[in-house]
Amino acid sequence: MPLIKTGVIGHPIAHSKSPLIHNYWIERHGLSGTYEAIDIDPEELKNGINQLIETGFNGFNVTIPHKRSVMELCDTLDETARAVGAVNTVTIREKKLHGTNTDVFGFIENIRQSAPDFDFTKGSACIIGAGGAARAVLYGLLKENVPEIRITNRTQEKSEGLKDMVNANLKVIPWQEREGALSGASLLVNTTSLGMTGKPSLELDIAALPKDALVCDIVYAPLYTNLLKQAQQQGNQIVTGIGMLLHQARPAFEEWFGVRPEVTPELEALALK
Ligand code: ATR
């Protein structure tokens, strides 16, 4: 079996969990492959990627700050990458780059696995934030036929900017009125970095959220953010952020290695170390 060469590009890249995840699966499935962390300066993106092509890479993941800029270097983009406006996975075939975005799958699959009874079509969803992660979450929720989506972001123009993806059922809520936006919602998702270790906390009182609503955070360090703790205290079901990171890696691995890997408790524990 030929050696399959993969990796993740970013800048900085030292703290990426992706090598740990993919190398765990390479070993578990007894595959002949490598997955390396590759630091590429934004100025050197084109050269860096050309080098990967020339050295026989089969594909790579893309992280901050290259998720948008890599799009113009791709020969083809699938519908998800185009809609989200970001690529996190590239497959190389015959020296051509094919871009996709598996964060959408990661977000939805994490909810499916962690809260299997949750019905996306039941009611409104409320998204906090309007950055790159919010676009992936929004696209996933639209695909799952969520009937109404409310979005609130500190910079309101960025929420308005998401209307290119959805026109009809997106309601933009001013940041100051975010707590009111929770009433009657079935799902609340934090897509901002607020609550992450070293970042300010998310100032959000969720008393208005119905007790049967599901609360998700994409932050996974700490695993139990203040938002999730608050939700647990008032009896809401919660989904932590680590699953999105682990599940987004699965379609990429399958694309390159031809094996769909599983998220095991052992892998989750490794990723949280
Ligand atoms: P990502 O691609 O990971 O989503 P991003 O595009 O930088 O990262 O988006 C970060 C999100 O966190 C944005 O919604 C941002 O709000 P702004 O659009 O107003 O910048 C939000 N965010 C970051 N720091 C924040 C803060 N102190 N208060 C409120 N929102 C914040």
PDB file of C-alpha atoms and ligand atoms in Angstrom:
ATOM      1  CA  MET A   1       0.000   0.000   0.000  1.00  0.00           C
ATOM      2  CA  PRO A   2       1.463   3.406  -0.953  1.00  0.00           C
ATOM      3  CA  LEU A   3       2.213   5.901   1.811  1.00  0.00           C
ATOM      4  CA  ILE A   4      -0.551   8.482   2.143  1.00  0.00           C
ATOM      5  CA  LYS A   5       0.796  11.924   3.048  1.00  0.00           C
ATOM      6  CA  THR A   6      -1.465  14.409   4.826  1.00  0.00           C
ATOM      7  CA  GLY A   7      -1.285  17.249   7.344  1.00  0.00           C
ATOM      8  CA  VAL A   8      -2.683  20.546   8.532  1.00  0.00           C
ATOM      9  CA  ILE A   9      -1.549  24.006   7.444  1.00  0.00           C
ATOM     10  CA  GLY A  10      -1.891  27.103   9.619  1.00  0.00           C
ATOM     11  CA  HIS A  11       0.053  29.913  11.249  1.00  0.00           C
ATOM     12  CA  PRO A  12       0.726  29.345  14.093  1.00  0.00           C
ATOM     13  CA  ILE A  13       0.133  25.593  14.064  1.00  0.00           C
ATOM     14  CA  ALA A  14       1.905  24.178  17.143  1.00  0.00           C
ATOM     15  CA  HIS A  15      -1.283  23.935  19.225  1.00  0.00           C
ATOM     16  CA  SER A  16      -3.422  22.185  16.617  1.00  0.00           C
ATOM     17  CA  LYS A  17      -5.091  18.997  17.868  1.00  0.00           C
ATOM     18  CA  SER A  18      -5.483  17.644  14.330  1.00  0.00           C
ATOM     19  CA  PRO A  19      -2.180  15.680  14.217  1.00  0.00           C
ATOM     20  CA  LEU A  20      -3.169  13.879  17.421  1.00  0.00           C
ATOM     21  CA  ILE A  21      -6.603  12.982  16.021  1.00  0.00           C
ATOM     22  CA  HIS A  22      -5.479  11.794  12.573  1.00  0.00           C
ATOM     23  CA  ASN A  23      -2.403   9.944  13.852  1.00  0.00           C
ATOM     24  CA  TYR A  24      -4.628   8.132  16.365  1.00  0.00           C
ATOM     25  CA  TRP A  25      -6.782   6.878  13.492  1.00  0.00           C
ATOM     26  CA  ILE A  26      -3.798   6.037  11.225  1.00  0.00           C
ATOM     27  CA  GLU A  27      -2.443   3.836  13.999  1.00  0.00           C
ATOM     28  CA  ARG A  28      -5.812   2.371  15.004  1.00  0.00           C
ATOM     29  CA  HIS A  29      -6.586   1.311  11.426  1.00  0.00           C
ATOM     30  CA  GLY A  30      -3.023   0.122  10.762  1.00  0.00           C
ATOM     31  CA  LEU A  31      -2.674   2.433   7.751  1.00  0.00           C
ATOM     32  CA  SER A  32       0.443   3.490   5.946  1.00  0.00           C
ATOM     33  CA  GLY A  33       0.243   7.241   6.307  1.00  0.00           C
ATOM     34  CA  THR A  34       1.573  10.450   7.822  1.00  0.00           C
ATOM     35  CA  TYR A  35      -0.174  13.556   9.163  1.00  0.00           C
ATOM     36  CA  GLU A  36       2.039  16.520  10.018  1.00  0.00           C
ATOM     37  CA  ALA A  37       1.543  20.046  11.349  1.00  0.00           C
ATOM     38  CA  ILE A  38       2.886  22.473   8.727  1.00  0.00           C
ATOM     39  CA  ASP A  39       3.422  26.144   9.510  1.00  0.00           C
ATOM     40  CA  ILE A  40       2.868  28.321   6.432  1.00  0.00           C
ATOM     41  CA  ASP A  41       3.157  32.087   6.633  1.00  0.00           C
ATOM     42  CA  PRO A  42       0.190  33.868   4.929  1.00  0.00           C
ATOM     43  CA  GLU A  43       2.620  35.502   2.469  1.00  0.00           C
ATOM     44  CA  GLU A  44       3.908  32.081   1.456  1.00  0.00           C
ATOM     45  CA  LEU A  45       0.587  30.283   1.097  1.00  0.00           C
ATOM     46  CA  LYS A  46       0.808  29.607  -2.635  1.00  0.00           C
ATOM     47  CA  ASN A  47       4.446  28.468  -2.477  1.00  0.00           C
ATOM     48  CA  GLY A  48       3.804  26.376   0.594  1.00  0.00           C
ATOM     49  CA  ILE A  49       0.891  24.570  -1.041  1.00  0.00           C
ATOM     50  CA  ASN A  50       2.850  24.041  -4.271  1.00  0.00           C
ATOM     51  CA  GLN A  51       5.516  22.350  -2.185  1.00  0.00           C
ATOM     52  CA  LEU A  52       2.913  20.006  -0.698  1.00  0.00           C
ATOM     53  CA  ILE A  53       1.747  19.130  -4.223  1.00  0.00           C
ATOM     54  CA  GLU A  54       5.310  18.553  -5.434  1.00  0.00           C
ATOM     55  CA  THR A  55       6.180  16.367  -2.471  1.00  0.00           C
ATOM     56  CA  GLY A  56       3.233  14.087  -3.144  1.00  0.00           C
ATOM     57  CA  PHE A  57       0.730  15.099  -0.478  1.00  0.00           C
ATOM     58  CA  ASN A  58      -2.727  13.500  -0.828  1.00  0.00           C
ATOM     59  CA  GLY A  59      -4.481  16.245   1.100  1.00  0.00           C
ATOM     60  CA  PHE A  60      -4.429  18.605   4.051  1.00  0.00           C
ATOM     61  CA  ASN A  61      -6.565  20.406   6.573  1.00  0.00           C
ATOM     62  CA  VAL A  62      -6.584  24.174   6.715  1.00  0.00           C
ATOM     63  CA  THR A  63      -6.815  26.295   9.825  1.00  0.00           C
ATOM     64  CA  ILE A  64      -6.406  29.917  10.918  1.00  0.00           C
ATOM     65  CA  PRO A  65      -5.555  32.172   9.082  1.00  0.00           C
ATOM     66  CA  HIS A  66      -5.818  30.330   5.725  1.00  0.00           C
ATOM     67  CA  LYS A  67      -9.428  29.069   5.659  1.00  0.00           C
ATOM     68  CA  ARG A  68     -10.657  31.826   3.340  1.00  0.00           C
ATOM     69  CA  SER A  69      -7.520  32.583   1.322  1.00  0.00           C
ATOM     70  CA  VAL A  70      -6.997  28.941   0.343  1.00  0.00           C
ATOM     71  CA  MET A  71     -10.289  29.040  -1.570  1.00  0.00           C
ATOM     72  CA  GLU A  72      -8.824  30.944  -4.519  1.00  0.00           C
ATOM     73  CA  LEU A  73      -6.010  28.404  -4.818  1.00  0.00           C
ATOM     74  CA  CYS A  74      -8.429  25.474  -5.107  1.00  0.00           C
ATOM     75  CA  ASP A  75      -9.241  24.091  -8.570  1.00  0.00           C
ATOM     76  CA  THR A  76     -12.703  23.039  -7.427  1.00  0.00           C
ATOM     77  CA  LEU A  77     -14.878  23.849  -4.409  1.00  0.00           C
ATOM     78  CA  ASP A  78     -17.917  21.884  -3.337  1.00  0.00           C
ATOM     79  CA  GLU A  79     -21.268  23.503  -2.535  1.00  0.00           C
ATOM     80  CA  THR A  80     -20.627  23.542   1.231  1.00  0.00           C
ATOM     81  CA  ALA A  81     -17.266  25.313   0.931  1.00  0.00           C
ATOM     82  CA  ARG A  82     -18.789  27.879  -1.411  1.00  0.00           C
ATOM     83  CA  ALA A  83     -21.792  28.524   0.834  1.00  0.00           C
ATOM     84  CA  VAL A  84     -19.739  28.784   4.033  1.00  0.00           C
ATOM     85  CA  GLY A  85     -17.041  30.825   2.303  1.00  0.00           C
ATOM     86  CA  ALA A  86     -14.243  28.817   3.910  1.00  0.00           C
ATOM     87  CA  VAL A  87     -12.276  25.628   3.222  1.00  0.00           C
ATOM     88  CA  ASN A  88     -10.941  23.437   6.026  1.00  0.00           C
ATOM     89  CA  THR A  89     -10.162  20.310   3.979  1.00  0.00           C
ATOM     90  CA  VAL A  90      -8.316  19.931   0.684  1.00  0.00           C
ATOM     91  CA  THR A  91      -7.847  16.720  -1.295  1.00  0.00           C
ATOM     92  CA  ILE A  92      -5.142  16.577  -3.974  1.00  0.00           C
ATOM     93  CA  ARG A  93      -5.776  14.432  -7.043  1.00  0.00           C
ATOM     94  CA  GLU A  94      -3.512  14.582 -10.086  1.00  0.00           C
ATOM     95  CA  LYS A  95      -1.985  17.780  -8.686  1.00  0.00           C
ATOM     96  CA  LYS A  96      -5.389  19.497  -8.516  1.00  0.00           C
ATOM     97  CA  LEU A  97      -6.839  20.866  -5.269  1.00  0.00           C
ATOM     98  CA  HIS A  98     -10.427  20.076  -4.273  1.00  0.00           C
ATOM     99  CA  GLY A  99     -11.747  22.101  -1.333  1.00  0.00           C
ATOM    100  CA  THR A 100     -14.548  21.344   1.092  1.00  0.00           C
ATOM    101  CA  ASN A 101     -15.696  22.390   4.548  1.00  0.00           C
ATOM    102  CA  THR A 102     -16.278  19.620   7.081  1.00  0.00           C
ATOM    103  CA  ASP A 103     -17.027  21.951  10.022  1.00  0.00           C
ATOM    104  CA  VAL A 104     -20.675  21.843   8.941  1.00  0.00           C
ATOM    105  CA  PHE A 105     -20.748  18.039   9.265  1.00  0.00           C
ATOM    106  CA  GLY A 106     -18.786  18.262  12.547  1.00  0.00           C
ATOM    107  CA  PHE A 107     -21.274  20.632  14.138  1.00  0.00           C
ATOM    108  CA  ILE A 108     -24.394  18.694  13.105  1.00  0.00           C
ATOM    109  CA  GLU A 109     -22.917  15.234  13.786  1.00  0.00           C
ATOM    110  CA  ASN A 110     -21.833  16.306  17.283  1.00  0.00           C
ATOM    111  CA  ILE A 111     -25.450  17.183  18.100  1.00  0.00           C
ATOM    112  CA  ARG A 112     -26.741  13.955  16.512  1.00  0.00           C
ATOM    113  CA  GLN A 113     -24.350  11.834  18.575  1.00  0.00           C
ATOM    114  CA  SER A 114     -24.612  13.773  21.838  1.00  0.00           C
ATOM    115  CA  ALA A 115     -28.348  14.587  21.767  1.00  0.00           C
ATOM    116  CA  PRO A 116     -29.901  11.930  19.492  1.00  0.00           C
ATOM    117  CA  ASP A 117     -33.471  12.916  20.382  1.00  0.00           C
ATOM    118  CA  PHE A 118     -33.029  16.546  19.376  1.00  0.00           C
ATOM    119  CA  ASP A 119     -35.361  17.506  16.521  1.00  0.00           C
ATOM    120  CA  PHE A 120     -33.884  20.287  14.373  1.00  0.00           C
ATOM    121  CA  THR A 121     -37.244  21.028  12.773  1.00  0.00           C
ATOM    122  CA  LYS A 122     -39.023  21.597  16.099  1.00  0.00           C
ATOM    123  CA  GLY A 123     -38.373  25.306  16.610  1.00  0.00           C
ATOM    124  CA  SER A 124     -36.151  28.364  16.422  1.00  0.00           C
ATOM    125  CA  ALA A 125     -32.393  28.375  16.837  1.00  0.00           C
ATOM    126  CA  CYS A 126     -30.415  31.256  18.289  1.00  0.00           C
ATOM    127  CA  ILE A 127     -26.816  31.744  17.163  1.00  0.00           C
ATOM    128  CA  ILE A 128     -24.408  33.937  19.142  1.00  0.00           C
ATOM    129  CA  GLY A 129     -21.677  35.350  16.868  1.00  0.00           C
ATOM    130  CA  ALA A 130     -21.293  35.962  13.138  1.00  0.00           C
ATOM    131  CA  GLY A 131     -17.699  34.948  12.327  1.00  0.00           C
ATOM    132  CA  GLY A 132     -16.432  31.999  10.301  1.00  0.00           C
ATOM    133  CA  ALA A 133     -17.695  29.399  12.761  1.00  0.00           C
ATOM    134  CA  ALA A 134     -21.154  30.989  12.750  1.00  0.00           C
ATOM    135  CA  ARG A 135     -21.340  30.605   8.956  1.00  0.00           C
ATOM    136  CA  ALA A 136     -20.680  26.859   9.224  1.00  0.00           C
ATOM    137  CA  VAL A 137     -23.243  26.485  12.031  1.00  0.00           C
ATOM    138  CA  LEU A 138     -25.824  28.525  10.125  1.00  0.00           C
ATOM    139  CA  TYR A 139     -25.387  26.493   6.948  1.00  0.00           C
ATOM    140  CA  GLY A 140     -25.695  23.240   8.906  1.00  0.00           C
ATOM    141  CA  LEU A 141     -28.899  24.387  10.589  1.00  0.00           C
ATOM    142  CA  LEU A 142     -30.386  25.474   7.256  1.00  0.00           C
ATOM    143  CA  LYS A 143     -29.609  22.034   5.802  1.00  0.00           C
ATOM    144  CA  GLU A 144     -31.407  20.471   8.762  1.00  0.00           C
ATOM    145  CA  ASN A 145     -34.482  22.590   8.035  1.00  0.00           C
ATOM    146  CA  VAL A 146     -34.528  24.633  11.226  1.00  0.00           C
ATOM    147  CA  PRO A 147     -37.667  26.759  10.740  1.00  0.00           C
ATOM    148  CA  GLU A 148     -36.289  30.061  12.071  1.00  0.00           C
ATOM    149  CA  ILE A 149     -32.803  31.275  12.927  1.00  0.00           C
ATOM    150  CA  ARG A 150     -32.037  34.271  15.112  1.00  0.00           C
ATOM    151  CA  ILE A 151     -28.546  35.672  15.069  1.00  0.00           C
ATOM    152  CA  THR A 152     -26.937  38.188  17.368  1.00  0.00           C
ATOM    153  CA  ASN A 153     -23.420  39.594  17.165  1.00  0.00           C
ATOM    154  CA  ARG A 154     -21.521  42.461  18.769  1.00  0.00           C
ATOM    155  CA  THR A 155     -20.943  43.919  15.281  1.00  0.00           C
ATOM    156  CA  GLN A 156     -24.398  43.913  13.736  1.00  0.00           C
ATOM    157  CA  GLU A 157     -23.240  44.427  10.128  1.00  0.00           C
ATOM    158  CA  LYS A 158     -21.608  41.010  10.287  1.00  0.00           C
ATOM    159  CA  SER A 159     -24.957  39.412  11.175  1.00  0.00           C
ATOM    160  CA  GLU A 160     -26.567  41.265   8.268  1.00  0.00           C
ATOM    161  CA  GLY A 161     -23.759  39.929   6.058  1.00  0.00           C
ATOM    162  CA  LEU A 162     -24.977  36.375   6.673  1.00  0.00           C
ATOM    163  CA  LYS A 163     -28.188  37.142   4.822  1.00  0.00           C
ATOM    164  CA  ASP A 164     -26.436  36.187   1.568  1.00  0.00           C
ATOM    165  CA  MET A 165     -26.725  32.593   2.755  1.00  0.00           C
ATOM    166  CA  VAL A 166     -30.340  32.721   3.843  1.00  0.00           C
ATOM    167  CA  ASN A 167     -32.845  35.360   3.030  1.00  0.00           C
ATOM    168  CA  ALA A 168     -36.193  34.410   4.437  1.00  0.00           C
ATOM    169  CA  ASN A 169     -35.777  32.889   7.862  1.00  0.00           C
ATOM    170  CA  LEU A 170     -32.830  34.771   9.378  1.00  0.00           C
ATOM    171  CA  LYS A 171     -33.703  37.296  12.088  1.00  0.00           C
ATOM    172  CA  VAL A 172     -30.948  39.684  13.105  1.00  0.00           C
ATOM    173  CA  ILE A 173     -31.197  40.659  16.786  1.00  0.00           C
ATOM    174  CA  PRO A 174     -29.263  43.668  18.189  1.00  0.00           C
ATOM    175  CA  TRP A 175     -26.481  42.584  20.603  1.00  0.00           C
ATOM    176  CA  GLN A 176     -28.076  44.550  23.494  1.00  0.00           C
ATOM    177  CA  GLU A 177     -31.298  42.592  23.033  1.00  0.00           C
ATOM    178  CA  ARG A 178     -29.691  39.137  22.871  1.00  0.00           C
ATOM    179  CA  GLU A 179     -31.276  37.821  26.058  1.00  0.00           C
ATOM    180  CA  GLY A 180     -34.774  38.540  24.749  1.00  0.00           C
ATOM    181  CA  ALA A 181     -33.933  36.550  21.598  1.00  0.00           C
ATOM    182  CA  LEU A 182     -33.786  33.377  23.670  1.00  0.00           C
ATOM    183  CA  SER A 183     -37.468  33.204  24.523  1.00  0.00           C
ATOM    184  CA  GLY A 184     -39.219  30.374  22.747  1.00  0.00           C
ATOM    185  CA  ALA A 185     -35.992  29.055  21.144  1.00  0.00           C
ATOM    186  CA  SER A 186     -35.278  25.292  20.890  1.00  0.00           C
ATOM    187  CA  LEU A 187     -31.545  25.600  20.343  1.00  0.00           C
ATOM    188  CA  LEU A 188     -28.853  28.025  21.504  1.00  0.00           C
ATOM    189  CA  VAL A 189     -25.333  27.921  20.035  1.00  0.00           C
ATOM    190  CA  ASN A 190     -22.330  30.007  21.043  1.00  0.00           C
ATOM    191  CA  THR A 191     -20.051  30.329  18.001  1.00  0.00           C
ATOM    192  CA  THR A 192     -17.825  33.074  19.430  1.00  0.00           C
ATOM    193  CA  SER A 193     -14.522  32.560  21.206  1.00  0.00           C
ATOM    194  CA  LEU A 194     -15.994  34.111  24.362  1.00  0.00           C
ATOM    195  CA  GLY A 195     -15.664  31.776  27.337  1.00  0.00           C
ATOM    196  CA  MET A 196     -12.467  30.215  26.010  1.00  0.00           C
ATOM    197  CA  THR A 197      -9.503  30.087  28.393  1.00  0.00           C
ATOM    198  CA  GLY A 198      -7.777  33.478  28.208  1.00  0.00           C
ATOM    199  CA  LYS A 199     -10.741  35.224  26.522  1.00  0.00           C
ATOM    200  CA  PRO A 200     -13.492  37.321  28.172  1.00  0.00           C
ATOM    201  CA  SER A 201     -16.559  35.359  29.246  1.00  0.00           C
ATOM    202  CA  LEU A 202     -19.835  35.444  27.351  1.00  0.00           C
ATOM    203  CA  GLU A 203     -22.181  37.795  29.181  1.00  0.00           C
ATOM    204  CA  LEU A 204     -25.514  36.101  28.638  1.00  0.00           C
ATOM    205  CA  ASP A 205     -28.282  35.391  31.131  1.00  0.00           C
ATOM    206  CA  ILE A 206     -30.248  32.481  29.680  1.00  0.00           C
ATOM    207  CA  ALA A 207     -33.217  32.604  32.080  1.00  0.00           C
ATOM    208  CA  ALA A 208     -35.570  33.361  29.158  1.00  0.00           C
ATOM    209  CA  LEU A 209     -34.568  30.162  27.319  1.00  0.00           C
ATOM    210  CA  PRO A 210     -37.180  27.362  27.547  1.00  0.00           C
ATOM    211  CA  LYS A 211     -36.039  24.503  29.811  1.00  0.00           C
ATOM    212  CA  ASP A 212     -36.354  21.946  27.006  1.00  0.00           C
ATOM    213  CA  ALA A 213     -33.983  23.855  24.700  1.00  0.00           C
ATOM    214  CA  LEU A 214     -30.601  22.388  23.783  1.00  0.00           C
ATOM    215  CA  VAL A 215     -27.506  24.506  24.514  1.00  0.00           C
ATOM    216  CA  CYS A 216     -24.263  24.032  22.518  1.00  0.00           C
ATOM    217  CA  ASP A 217     -20.909  25.730  22.787  1.00  0.00           C
ATOM    218  CA  ILE A 218     -18.204  25.398  20.159  1.00  0.00           C
ATOM    219  CA  VAL A 219     -15.586  26.355  22.766  1.00  0.00           C
ATOM    220  CA  TYR A 220     -13.979  23.196  24.211  1.00  0.00           C
ATOM    221  CA  ALA A 221     -11.279  24.680  26.468  1.00  0.00           C
ATOM    222  CA  PRO A 222     -12.659  24.670  29.098  1.00  0.00           C
ATOM    223  CA  LEU A 223     -15.026  21.828  28.202  1.00  0.00           C
ATOM    224  CA  TYR A 224     -17.720  23.153  30.538  1.00  0.00           C
ATOM    225  CA  THR A 225     -17.940  26.869  29.775  1.00  0.00           C
ATOM    226  CA  ASN A 226     -19.922  29.249  31.977  1.00  0.00           C
ATOM    227  CA  LEU A 227     -22.682  29.128  29.377  1.00  0.00           C
ATOM    228  CA  LEU A 228     -22.914  25.325  29.611  1.00  0.00           C
ATOM    229  CA  LYS A 229     -22.744  25.400  33.423  1.00  0.00           C
ATOM    230  CA  GLN A 230     -25.553  27.950  33.535  1.00  0.00           C
ATOM    231  CA  ALA A 231     -27.599  25.788  31.146  1.00  0.00           C
ATOM    232  CA  GLN A 232     -27.056  22.656  33.259  1.00  0.00           C
ATOM    233  CA  GLN A 233     -28.063  24.516  36.416  1.00  0.00           C
ATOM    234  CA  GLN A 234     -31.391  25.471  34.925  1.00  0.00           C
ATOM    235  CA  GLY A 235     -31.995  21.967  33.597  1.00  0.00           C
ATOM    236  CA  ASN A 236     -31.225  22.406  29.882  1.00  0.00           C
ATOM    237  CA  GLN A 237     -29.571  19.603  27.957  1.00  0.00           C
ATOM    238  CA  ILE A 238     -26.068  20.576  26.796  1.00  0.00           C
ATOM    239  CA  VAL A 239     -23.602  19.575  24.046  1.00  0.00           C
ATOM    240  CA  THR A 240     -19.923  20.415  24.616  1.00  0.00           C
ATOM    241  CA  GLY A 241     -17.588  21.691  21.884  1.00  0.00           C
ATOM    242  CA  ILE A 242     -15.033  18.878  21.694  1.00  0.00           C
ATOM    243  CA  GLY A 243     -17.280  16.693  19.522  1.00  0.00           C
ATOM    244  CA  MET A 244     -17.377  19.261  16.707  1.00  0.00           C
ATOM    245  CA  LEU A 245     -13.577  19.222  16.541  1.00  0.00           C
ATOM    246  CA  LEU A 246     -13.458  15.415  16.497  1.00  0.00           C
ATOM    247  CA  HIS A 247     -16.324  14.843  14.072  1.00  0.00           C
ATOM    248  CA  GLN A 248     -15.145  17.456  11.530  1.00  0.00           C
ATOM    249  CA  ALA A 249     -11.984  15.379  11.142  1.00  0.00           C
ATOM    250  CA  ARG A 250     -13.859  12.210  10.099  1.00  0.00           C
ATOM    251  CA  PRO A 251     -14.921  13.093   6.513  1.00  0.00           C
ATOM    252  CA  ALA A 252     -11.415  14.439   5.779  1.00  0.00           C
ATOM    253  CA  PHE A 253      -9.780  11.237   7.001  1.00  0.00           C
ATOM    254  CA  GLU A 254     -12.230   9.146   4.987  1.00  0.00           C
ATOM    255  CA  GLU A 255     -11.549  11.165   1.857  1.00  0.00           C
ATOM    256  CA  TRP A 256      -7.788  10.607   2.088  1.00  0.00           C
ATOM    257  CA  PHE A 257      -7.552   7.115   3.600  1.00  0.00           C
ATOM    258  CA  GLY A 258     -10.782   5.501   2.388  1.00  0.00           C
ATOM    259  CA  VAL A 259     -11.797   4.491   5.923  1.00  0.00           C
ATOM    260  CA  ARG A 260     -14.473   6.287   7.949  1.00  0.00           C
ATOM    261  CA  PRO A 261     -13.042   6.521  11.463  1.00  0.00           C
ATOM    262  CA  GLU A 262     -14.991   6.675  14.730  1.00  0.00           C
ATOM    263  CA  VAL A 263     -14.848   9.075  17.635  1.00  0.00           C
ATOM    264  CA  THR A 264     -14.050   6.859  20.626  1.00  0.00           C
ATOM    265  CA  PRO A 265     -14.058   7.843  24.325  1.00  0.00           C
ATOM    266  CA  GLU A 266     -10.305   7.175  24.255  1.00  0.00           C
ATOM    267  CA  LEU A 267      -9.794   9.706  21.435  1.00  0.00           C
ATOM    268  CA  GLU A 268     -11.965  12.270  23.218  1.00  0.00           C
ATOM    269  CA  ALA A 269      -9.901  11.878  26.395  1.00  0.00           C
ATOM    270  CA  LEU A 270      -6.655  12.270  24.410  1.00  0.00           C
ATOM    271  CA  ALA A 271      -7.931  15.424  22.709  1.00  0.00           C
ATOM    272  CA  LEU A 272      -8.939  16.964  26.034  1.00  0.00           C
ATOM    273  CA  LYS A 273      -5.554  16.385  27.694  1.00  0.00           C
TER     274      LYS A 273
HETATM  275  P1  ATR B   1     -14.277  32.430  13.973  1.00  0.00           P
HETATM  276  O1  ATR B   1     -13.871  32.313  12.549  1.00  0.00           O
HETATM  277  O2  ATR B   1     -13.626  31.438  14.889  1.00  0.00           O
HETATM  278  O3  ATR B   1     -15.755  32.486  14.174  1.00  0.00           O
HETATM  279  P2  ATR B   1     -14.015  35.291  14.057  1.00  0.00           P
HETATM  280  O4  ATR B   1     -14.409  35.357  12.648  1.00  0.00           O
HETATM  281  O5  ATR B   1     -12.903  36.135  14.533  1.00  0.00           O
HETATM  282  O6  ATR B   1     -13.626  33.809  14.475  1.00  0.00           O
HETATM  283  O7  ATR B   1     -15.308  35.556  14.942  1.00  0.00           O
HETATM  284  C1  ATR B   1     -15.249  35.679  16.305  1.00  0.00           C
HETATM  285  C2  ATR B   1     -16.663  35.955  16.845  1.00  0.00           C
HETATM  286  O8  ATR B   1     -16.547  36.231  18.233  1.00  0.00           O
HETATM  287  C3  ATR B   1     -17.327  37.174  16.201  1.00  0.00           C
HETATM  288  O9  ATR B   1     -18.707  36.961  16.177  1.00  0.00           O
HETATM  289  C4  ATR B   1     -16.944  38.276  17.205  1.00  0.00           C
HETATM  290  O10 ATR B   1     -17.787  39.394  17.215  1.00  0.00           O
HETATM  291  P3  ATR B   1     -17.479  40.673  16.249  1.00  0.00           P
HETATM  292  O11 ATR B   1     -17.983  40.261  14.883  1.00  0.00           O
HETATM  293  O12 ATR B   1     -18.232  41.781  16.829  1.00  0.00           O
HETATM  294  O13 ATR B   1     -15.994  40.869  16.275  1.00  0.00           O
HETATM  295  C5  ATR B   1     -17.082  37.532  18.507  1.00  0.00           C
HETATM  296  N1  ATR B   1     -16.351  38.183  19.592  1.00  0.00           N
HETATM  297  C6  ATR B   1     -15.016  38.129  19.816  1.00  0.00           C
HETATM  298  N2  ATR B   1     -14.685  38.849  20.907  1.00  0.00           N
HETATM  299  C7  ATR B   1     -15.846  39.378  21.381  1.00  0.00           C
HETATM  300  C8  ATR B   1     -16.203  40.222  22.509  1.00  0.00           C
HETATM  301  N3  ATR B   1     -15.284  40.657  23.391  1.00  0.00           N
HETATM  302  N4  ATR B   1     -17.513  40.543  22.689  1.00  0.00           N
HETATM  303  C9  ATR B   1     -18.461  40.099  21.814  1.00  0.00           C
HETATM  304  N5  ATR B   1     -18.189  39.306  20.745  1.00  0.00           N
HETATM  305  C10 ATR B   1     -16.916  38.953  20.536  1.00  0.00           C
END
